[in-house]
């Protein structure tokens, strides 16, 4: 299929603005349903604190006797009787519908060898979402238990690690807030070993902590870590950890049955604020994202440049690319903050600044910058690409987990 040309910058800017309006203004931030003034339960309601919820969520959150509710965003106590219909949002919704705005079609920015069978084969469509404020609080990392579809998320709740079923039902939580035995202070990322152990990076405690799938404490690794950040596990069960402060990527080998650390060594040093790390289950390659310092040509309040490096399983560099190089052919500045591999070994990255998910293809063949998700996201922070061709995105802005898959005719459908 021939490449589709990049849309003009004005259309791109308009599309980003419309996406922000739809995601941040025209849907309830508790149930994630679109406001609908023609459906009573979905009408936007003003609270006395100024925040807006749909009528159904106002009723669900209110005390049945006191007829008061605590705003889920600012915690102010509001009278249910004082809520009113938010006419401004209704008018905005009607205006956008009457305009029928155009949105950019999914496109490839650079040449490649055509669409592939992984997630890069077309635009992705939102299939389901779960979580929301209260169920998840400022989540930062997500992982999947093998082929079962069970998810584990780390967040800022009282129990720092939460396990969800494939359909989003909360199963259990563990890792109470704290620095004691089996507790988690400030979790950043999470991974699951092939044998089902849960590995959490605790930046607040400067440790990597391991639990069973049911939440039983196994061990903690403190040696050499200053501020552990990203984590993933290779097919052998070896743990890879980035240290944002020490500037290292470490490999940790654990005897999980005995709860003993067999090896902990820095395999790559002199990195610049390394954050995300991901292992490819197909090739064994490792992807690493660094946050670079600002250059003299960049505004101090602009997005920081990032660099993505692909290593082989022996930690030799295979390819490398940074934000500036990607921007030359795309007229955008991708701010890479998280990374994953799909089932075909293609690299997928999060652009948290714009709320976008990009496929880069196989970097060894030259990057092919393809937008996969260009809507529905507020501040994506973590992602997992499953063997079933589902992309699981952790959206910290919505405190939610969102699942995407390839739409059969997504190439022809505008987002």
Short mmCIF file of C-alpha atoms in Angstrom, two decimals:
data_model
loop_
_atom_site.label_atom_id
_atom_site.label_comp_id
_atom_site.label_asym_id
_atom_site.label_seq_id
_atom_site.Cartn_x
_atom_site.Cartn_y
_atom_site.Cartn_z
CA UNK A 1 0.00 0.00 0.00
CA UNK A 2 1.30 3.47 -0.87
CA UNK A 3 2.22 5.78 1.98
CA UNK A 4 -0.40 8.33 2.94
CA UNK A 5 1.07 11.85 3.07
CA UNK A 6 1.41 13.64 6.38
CA UNK A 7 -1.54 16.02 6.90
CA UNK A 8 -0.80 19.76 7.03
CA UNK A 9 0.34 21.10 10.39
CA UNK A 10 -2.86 23.10 10.82
CA UNK A 11 -4.98 19.97 10.55
CA UNK A 12 -2.67 18.14 12.93
CA UNK A 13 -2.93 20.95 15.48
CA UNK A 14 -6.70 21.03 15.12
CA UNK A 15 -6.92 17.27 15.55
CA UNK A 16 -4.85 17.37 18.75
CA UNK A 17 -6.99 20.20 20.14
CA UNK A 18 -10.23 18.37 19.35
CA UNK A 19 -8.90 15.23 20.96
CA UNK A 20 -8.08 17.16 24.13
CA UNK A 21 -11.57 18.67 24.18
CA UNK A 22 -13.30 15.32 23.74
CA UNK A 23 -11.15 13.51 26.30
CA UNK A 24 -10.78 16.23 28.94
CA UNK A 25 -14.10 18.06 28.71
CA UNK A 26 -16.79 15.95 27.09
CA UNK A 27 -16.58 12.74 29.09
CA UNK A 28 -17.15 11.99 32.77
CA UNK A 29 -13.85 11.43 34.56
CA UNK A 30 -15.37 8.84 36.90
CA UNK A 31 -17.13 6.42 34.53
CA UNK A 32 -15.41 7.57 31.27
CA UNK A 33 -18.76 7.75 29.47
CA UNK A 34 -19.40 10.57 27.03
CA UNK A 35 -21.81 13.24 28.25
CA UNK A 36 -25.19 13.05 26.53
CA UNK A 37 -27.80 15.72 27.35
CA UNK A 38 -30.45 13.61 25.62
CA UNK A 39 -29.85 10.73 28.04
CA UNK A 40 -30.75 11.76 31.57
CA UNK A 41 -28.13 9.67 33.36
CA UNK A 42 -25.34 11.06 31.14
CA UNK A 43 -26.14 14.76 31.52
CA UNK A 44 -23.15 16.81 32.76
CA UNK A 45 -23.79 18.20 36.24
CA UNK A 46 -21.97 21.08 37.94
CA UNK A 47 -20.87 20.45 41.52
CA UNK A 48 -20.61 23.36 43.93
CA UNK A 49 -16.80 23.04 43.86
CA UNK A 50 -16.78 23.63 40.09
CA UNK A 51 -16.03 20.10 38.88
CA UNK A 52 -18.39 18.26 36.52
CA UNK A 53 -19.71 14.69 36.68
CA UNK A 54 -22.49 12.87 34.89
CA UNK A 55 -25.79 12.61 36.76
CA UNK A 56 -25.44 8.84 37.22
CA UNK A 57 -22.06 9.26 38.98
CA UNK A 58 -23.44 12.08 41.15
CA UNK A 59 -26.15 9.71 42.35
CA UNK A 60 -23.76 6.79 42.77
CA UNK A 61 -21.29 8.81 44.88
CA UNK A 62 -23.83 10.64 47.04
CA UNK A 63 -24.79 9.55 50.55
CA UNK A 64 -28.36 8.18 50.48
CA UNK A 65 -29.39 9.92 53.73
CA UNK A 66 -27.24 13.05 53.95
CA UNK A 67 -27.62 13.74 50.21
CA UNK A 68 -24.03 14.92 50.04
CA UNK A 69 -21.05 13.67 48.08
CA UNK A 70 -17.33 14.13 48.31
CA UNK A 71 -15.92 15.42 45.03
CA UNK A 72 -13.60 12.67 43.72
CA UNK A 73 -11.13 15.31 42.47
CA UNK A 74 -10.83 17.99 45.18
CA UNK A 75 -12.49 16.14 48.11
CA UNK A 76 -14.82 19.04 48.84
CA UNK A 77 -18.18 18.08 50.37
CA UNK A 78 -21.00 19.08 48.02
CA UNK A 79 -24.78 19.13 48.41
CA UNK A 80 -26.57 17.00 45.85
CA UNK A 81 -29.40 19.56 45.74
CA UNK A 82 -26.92 22.24 44.69
CA UNK A 83 -25.85 20.44 41.49
CA UNK A 84 -27.07 21.88 38.20
CA UNK A 85 -26.97 21.02 34.51
CA UNK A 86 -23.74 22.20 32.84
CA UNK A 87 -25.21 23.98 29.85
CA UNK A 88 -21.82 25.20 28.61
CA UNK A 89 -20.59 21.65 27.95
CA UNK A 90 -23.85 20.74 26.23
CA UNK A 91 -23.52 23.77 23.94
CA UNK A 92 -19.88 22.88 23.20
CA UNK A 93 -20.86 19.31 22.35
CA UNK A 94 -23.61 20.47 20.00
CA UNK A 95 -21.23 22.92 18.33
CA UNK A 96 -18.59 20.25 17.67
CA UNK A 97 -21.20 17.86 16.29
CA UNK A 98 -22.53 20.53 13.92
CA UNK A 99 -19.02 21.26 12.63
CA UNK A 100 -18.23 17.59 11.81
CA UNK A 101 -14.50 18.29 12.16
CA UNK A 102 -11.96 16.41 10.15
CA UNK A 103 -9.35 14.31 11.86
CA UNK A 104 -6.09 13.10 10.41
CA UNK A 105 -6.12 9.58 9.01
CA UNK A 106 -3.56 7.12 10.37
CA UNK A 107 -0.46 7.48 8.23
CA UNK A 108 3.10 6.38 7.80
CA UNK A 109 5.73 9.05 7.98
CA UNK A 110 8.60 7.22 6.38
CA UNK A 111 8.94 4.42 3.94
CA UNK A 112 8.92 0.81 5.02
CA UNK A 113 8.14 -2.61 3.71
CA UNK A 114 4.37 -2.29 4.07
CA UNK A 115 1.99 -3.14 6.88
CA UNK A 116 3.00 -6.01 9.13
CA UNK A 117 1.05 -8.51 11.21
CA UNK A 118 1.70 -6.95 14.62
CA UNK A 119 0.11 -3.90 16.19
CA UNK A 120 1.74 -1.67 13.58
CA UNK A 121 -0.67 -3.04 10.97
CA UNK A 122 -3.12 -0.19 11.42
CA UNK A 123 -4.79 2.29 13.78
CA UNK A 124 -5.95 0.78 17.05
CA UNK A 125 -9.44 0.97 18.44
CA UNK A 126 -10.41 1.30 22.10
CA UNK A 127 -12.07 -1.95 23.17
CA UNK A 128 -12.48 -1.48 26.91
CA UNK A 129 -11.37 0.59 29.88
CA UNK A 130 -11.54 0.19 33.63
CA UNK A 131 -10.28 1.79 36.80
CA UNK A 132 -11.02 5.42 37.52
CA UNK A 133 -10.25 7.62 40.50
CA UNK A 134 -10.49 5.64 43.73
CA UNK A 135 -9.99 2.28 42.07
CA UNK A 136 -6.60 3.54 40.86
CA UNK A 137 -4.77 6.63 42.12
CA UNK A 138 -2.00 8.06 39.95
CA UNK A 139 -0.97 4.67 38.50
CA UNK A 140 2.57 4.41 37.14
CA UNK A 141 3.20 0.85 35.91
CA UNK A 142 1.36 -2.10 34.39
CA UNK A 143 2.24 -5.72 33.52
CA UNK A 144 0.45 -8.91 32.44
CA UNK A 145 0.56 -12.44 33.80
CA UNK A 146 1.53 -14.53 30.77
CA UNK A 147 -1.34 -15.53 28.51
CA UNK A 148 -4.03 -15.42 31.20
CA UNK A 149 -4.77 -11.73 30.65
CA UNK A 150 -4.60 -11.00 34.39
CA UNK A 151 -3.15 -7.53 34.97
CA UNK A 152 -1.07 -6.04 37.76
CA UNK A 153 -0.88 -2.27 38.30
CA UNK A 154 1.17 -0.19 40.75
CA UNK A 155 -0.33 3.07 41.99
CA UNK A 156 -0.55 5.49 44.93
CA UNK A 157 -3.29 3.70 46.84
CA UNK A 158 -3.06 2.23 50.32
CA UNK A 159 -2.29 -1.14 48.76
CA UNK A 160 0.32 -0.21 46.19
CA UNK A 161 -0.06 -3.28 43.95
CA UNK A 162 -3.47 -4.18 42.50
CA UNK A 163 -4.36 -7.29 40.50
CA UNK A 164 -7.24 -7.19 37.98
CA UNK A 165 -8.89 -9.95 35.99
CA UNK A 166 -8.90 -9.84 32.17
CA UNK A 167 -12.27 -8.04 32.18
CA UNK A 168 -11.14 -5.41 34.69
CA UNK A 169 -12.58 -6.91 37.87
CA UNK A 170 -10.37 -6.18 40.87
CA UNK A 171 -9.13 -9.47 42.32
CA UNK A 172 -6.93 -8.36 45.21
CA UNK A 173 -4.26 -5.89 46.30
CA UNK A 174 -1.07 -6.04 48.37
CA UNK A 175 2.03 -4.07 49.33
CA UNK A 176 0.80 -1.67 51.98
CA UNK A 177 2.24 1.84 51.97
CA UNK A 178 5.42 1.99 54.02
CA UNK A 179 9.05 0.95 54.32
CA UNK A 180 8.60 -2.15 56.43
CA UNK A 181 8.81 -5.84 55.58
CA UNK A 182 6.64 -6.50 52.51
CA UNK A 183 5.60 -2.85 52.21
CA UNK A 184 6.05 -0.49 49.25
CA UNK A 185 6.89 3.18 49.64
CA UNK A 186 6.79 4.74 46.14
CA UNK A 187 6.27 2.22 43.32
CA UNK A 188 7.28 3.29 39.82
CA UNK A 189 7.08 0.23 37.60
CA UNK A 190 6.12 -3.44 37.72
CA UNK A 191 6.94 -6.62 35.81
CA UNK A 192 5.88 -10.27 35.97
CA UNK A 193 8.31 -13.17 35.63
CA UNK A 194 7.54 -16.22 33.45
CA UNK A 195 6.87 -18.17 36.67
CA UNK A 196 4.38 -15.57 37.92
CA UNK A 197 6.35 -13.54 40.46
CA UNK A 198 5.65 -9.80 40.68
CA UNK A 199 8.64 -7.44 40.60
CA UNK A 200 8.19 -3.80 41.73
CA UNK A 201 10.66 -0.92 41.59
CA UNK A 202 10.33 1.16 44.77
CA UNK A 203 11.99 4.55 44.17
CA UNK A 204 11.03 5.74 47.64
CA UNK A 205 12.87 2.87 49.30
CA UNK A 206 15.64 2.52 46.71
CA UNK A 207 14.87 -1.16 46.20
CA UNK A 208 13.52 -3.79 43.84
CA UNK A 209 10.90 -5.88 45.64
CA UNK A 210 9.57 -9.30 44.68
CA UNK A 211 6.20 -10.81 45.65
CA UNK A 212 4.24 -13.92 44.71
CA UNK A 213 1.17 -13.48 42.54
CA UNK A 214 -0.95 -13.58 45.73
CA UNK A 215 1.11 -10.84 47.35
CA UNK A 216 3.37 -12.82 49.68
CA UNK A 217 6.72 -11.10 50.19
CA UNK A 218 9.71 -12.94 48.67
CA UNK A 219 12.69 -10.59 48.93
CA UNK A 220 13.97 -7.05 48.39
CA UNK A 221 17.16 -6.07 46.56
CA UNK A 222 18.79 -2.87 47.82
CA UNK A 223 22.39 -3.45 46.71
CA UNK A 224 23.75 -0.67 44.47
CA UNK A 225 20.42 1.00 43.68
CA UNK A 226 19.97 4.74 44.20
CA UNK A 227 16.61 5.32 42.50
CA UNK A 228 15.37 2.23 40.63
CA UNK A 229 12.82 3.14 37.97
CA UNK A 230 11.88 0.95 35.00
CA UNK A 231 11.75 -2.83 35.20
CA UNK A 232 11.12 -5.79 32.91
CA UNK A 233 11.96 -9.49 32.88
CA UNK A 234 13.46 -11.48 30.04
CA UNK A 235 12.36 -14.96 28.95
CA UNK A 236 14.85 -16.54 31.39
CA UNK A 237 13.35 -14.70 34.34
CA UNK A 238 16.31 -12.33 34.75
CA UNK A 239 15.25 -8.91 36.00
CA UNK A 240 16.39 -5.73 34.20
CA UNK A 241 16.23 -2.48 36.19
CA UNK A 242 17.04 1.09 35.23
CA UNK A 243 18.39 3.47 37.87
CA UNK A 244 17.51 7.04 36.95
CA UNK A 245 19.93 8.54 39.46
CA UNK A 246 22.89 6.20 39.05
CA UNK A 247 22.51 6.15 35.25
CA UNK A 248 22.68 2.37 34.96
CA UNK A 249 20.86 -0.66 33.64
CA UNK A 250 21.28 -3.61 36.01
CA UNK A 251 20.62 -7.30 35.60
CA UNK A 252 19.37 -9.12 38.70
CA UNK A 253 19.21 -12.90 38.88
CA UNK A 254 17.05 -14.31 41.68
CA UNK A 255 16.34 -17.78 43.00
CA UNK A 256 12.66 -17.09 43.57
CA UNK A 257 11.94 -20.39 45.31
CA UNK A 258 14.56 -19.71 48.00
CA UNK A 259 14.18 -15.93 48.02
CA UNK A 260 17.88 -15.37 47.34
CA UNK A 261 19.67 -12.91 45.04
CA UNK A 262 22.22 -14.79 42.94
CA UNK A 263 23.59 -11.85 40.96
CA UNK A 264 23.15 -8.09 40.76
CA UNK A 265 25.39 -6.31 38.27
CA UNK A 266 25.30 -3.09 36.26
CA UNK A 267 25.44 -4.24 32.63
CA UNK A 268 25.30 -0.73 31.10
CA UNK A 269 26.60 2.45 32.75
CA UNK A 270 26.95 6.17 31.96
CA UNK A 271 23.32 6.47 30.85
CA UNK A 272 21.39 9.75 31.00
CA UNK A 273 18.40 9.42 33.30
CA UNK A 274 17.34 5.98 32.01
CA UNK A 275 13.67 5.28 32.62
CA UNK A 276 11.70 2.73 30.62
CA UNK A 277 13.07 -0.68 29.71
CA UNK A 278 11.42 -3.52 27.78
CA UNK A 279 12.47 -7.01 26.67
CA UNK A 280 11.31 -8.54 23.41
CA UNK A 281 9.95 -12.06 23.88
CA UNK A 282 10.56 -12.83 20.19
CA UNK A 283 14.17 -11.72 19.67
CA UNK A 284 15.48 -11.21 23.19
CA UNK A 285 16.36 -7.61 22.29
CA UNK A 286 16.16 -4.90 24.94
CA UNK A 287 14.78 -1.38 24.46
CA UNK A 288 15.87 1.45 26.75
CA UNK A 289 14.59 5.05 26.93
CA UNK A 290 16.79 7.85 28.29
CA UNK A 291 15.82 11.45 29.06
CA UNK A 292 18.52 13.75 27.69
CA UNK A 293 19.55 17.23 28.76
CA UNK A 294 18.18 20.29 27.01
CA UNK A 295 20.19 21.72 24.12
CA UNK A 296 20.86 25.40 23.50
CA UNK A 297 18.27 25.44 20.70
CA UNK A 298 15.41 24.15 22.86
CA UNK A 299 13.10 26.29 24.99
CA UNK A 300 13.60 25.58 28.72
CA UNK A 301 9.88 24.86 29.22
CA UNK A 302 9.60 22.56 26.20
CA UNK A 303 9.61 18.75 26.20
CA UNK A 304 12.94 17.17 27.03
CA UNK A 305 14.67 15.25 24.26
CA UNK A 306 14.67 11.49 24.66
CA UNK A 307 16.73 8.67 23.20
CA UNK A 308 15.77 5.10 22.42
CA UNK A 309 18.44 2.42 22.18
CA UNK A 310 17.96 -1.20 21.15
CA UNK A 311 20.43 -3.77 22.56
CA UNK A 312 20.73 -7.46 21.81
CA UNK A 313 20.53 -10.00 24.62
CA UNK A 314 24.28 -9.60 25.20
CA UNK A 315 23.78 -5.84 25.72
CA UNK A 316 25.48 -4.80 22.48
CA UNK A 317 23.94 -1.79 20.72
CA UNK A 318 21.92 -2.67 17.61
CA UNK A 319 20.37 0.73 16.84
CA UNK A 320 19.69 4.09 18.40
CA UNK A 321 17.46 7.07 17.66
CA UNK A 322 16.49 10.26 19.46
CA UNK A 323 13.60 12.72 19.43
CA UNK A 324 15.37 15.17 17.15
CA UNK A 325 16.10 12.57 14.47
CA UNK A 326 12.50 11.33 14.55
CA UNK A 327 11.19 14.88 14.26
CA UNK A 328 13.07 15.54 11.01
CA UNK A 329 10.67 13.42 8.97
CA UNK A 330 7.52 13.85 11.05
CA UNK A 331 7.22 17.57 11.87
CA UNK A 332 6.49 16.57 15.47
CA UNK A 333 8.77 16.08 18.45
CA UNK A 334 7.98 12.64 19.92
CA UNK A 335 8.67 12.65 23.65
CA UNK A 336 9.28 8.96 24.30
CA UNK A 337 8.47 7.96 27.86
CA UNK A 338 7.64 4.24 27.75
CA UNK A 339 8.41 1.41 25.36
CA UNK A 340 7.24 -2.10 24.47
CA UNK A 341 7.62 -4.71 21.74
CA UNK A 342 4.66 -6.20 19.92
CA UNK A 343 4.41 -9.88 18.99
CA UNK A 344 6.33 -9.28 15.74
CA UNK A 345 9.20 -7.51 17.50
CA UNK A 346 8.21 -4.00 16.38
CA UNK A 347 8.98 -1.19 18.81
CA UNK A 348 6.06 0.77 20.28
CA UNK A 349 6.56 3.96 22.29
CA UNK A 350 4.40 6.32 24.32
CA UNK A 351 4.44 10.06 23.66
CA UNK A 352 3.12 11.20 27.04
CA UNK A 353 3.26 14.89 26.14
CA UNK A 354 0.73 14.52 23.32
CA UNK A 355 -1.16 11.49 24.56
CA UNK A 356 -0.09 9.40 21.55
CA UNK A 357 1.12 5.87 20.93
CA UNK A 358 3.58 5.35 18.05
CA UNK A 359 4.94 2.30 16.31
CA UNK A 360 8.53 2.66 15.15
CA UNK A 361 8.72 -0.67 13.34
CA UNK A 362 12.06 -2.45 13.56
CA UNK A 363 14.68 0.22 14.15
CA UNK A 364 17.41 -1.87 12.55
CA UNK A 365 15.60 -1.35 9.22
CA UNK A 366 15.12 2.37 9.79
CA UNK A 367 12.30 3.84 11.91
CA UNK A 368 8.78 3.90 10.49
CA UNK A 369 6.87 6.39 12.65
CA UNK A 370 3.23 5.29 12.60
CA UNK A 371 0.55 6.62 14.98
CA UNK A 372 -1.42 3.77 16.56
CA UNK A 373 -3.56 5.64 19.10
CA UNK A 374 -4.24 9.34 18.57
CA UNK A 375 -7.23 9.82 20.87
CA UNK A 376 -8.80 8.63 24.12
CA UNK A 377 -5.60 9.20 26.10
CA UNK A 378 -4.81 11.97 28.59
CA UNK A 379 -1.40 11.08 30.07
CA UNK A 380 -0.30 7.56 29.13
CA UNK A 381 2.55 6.27 31.28
CA UNK A 382 2.82 2.52 30.70
CA UNK A 383 2.00 -0.07 28.06
CA UNK A 384 2.09 -3.78 27.35
CA UNK A 385 1.64 -5.44 23.96
CA UNK A 386 0.21 -8.93 24.37
CA UNK A 387 0.68 -12.02 22.21
CA UNK A 388 -3.02 -11.72 21.35
CA UNK A 389 -2.33 -8.41 19.56
CA UNK A 390 -3.89 -6.26 22.26
CA UNK A 391 -2.23 -3.06 23.43
CA UNK A 392 -2.79 -2.33 27.12
CA UNK A 393 -2.18 1.31 28.02
CA UNK A 394 -2.01 2.72 31.54
CA UNK A 395 -3.44 6.26 31.52
CA UNK A 396 -2.40 8.14 34.64
CA UNK A 397 -4.44 11.17 33.59
CA UNK A 398 -7.64 9.10 33.71
CA UNK A 399 -6.40 6.76 36.47
CA UNK A 400 -7.42 3.94 34.15
CA UNK A 401 -6.32 0.93 32.13
CA UNK A 402 -7.33 1.09 28.45
CA UNK A 403 -7.21 -1.78 25.98
CA UNK A 404 -6.82 -1.36 22.22
CA UNK A 405 -6.81 -3.79 19.33
CA UNK A 406 -6.54 -3.60 15.56
CA UNK A 407 -9.77 -2.65 13.82
CA UNK A 408 -10.21 -4.75 10.67
CA UNK A 409 -10.78 -1.73 8.42
CA UNK A 410 -8.92 0.82 10.51
CA UNK A 411 -6.87 2.02 7.51
CA UNK A 412 -10.04 3.27 5.86
CA UNK A 413 -11.74 4.70 8.93
CA UNK A 414 -10.99 8.14 10.32
CA UNK A 415 -10.43 8.36 14.04
#
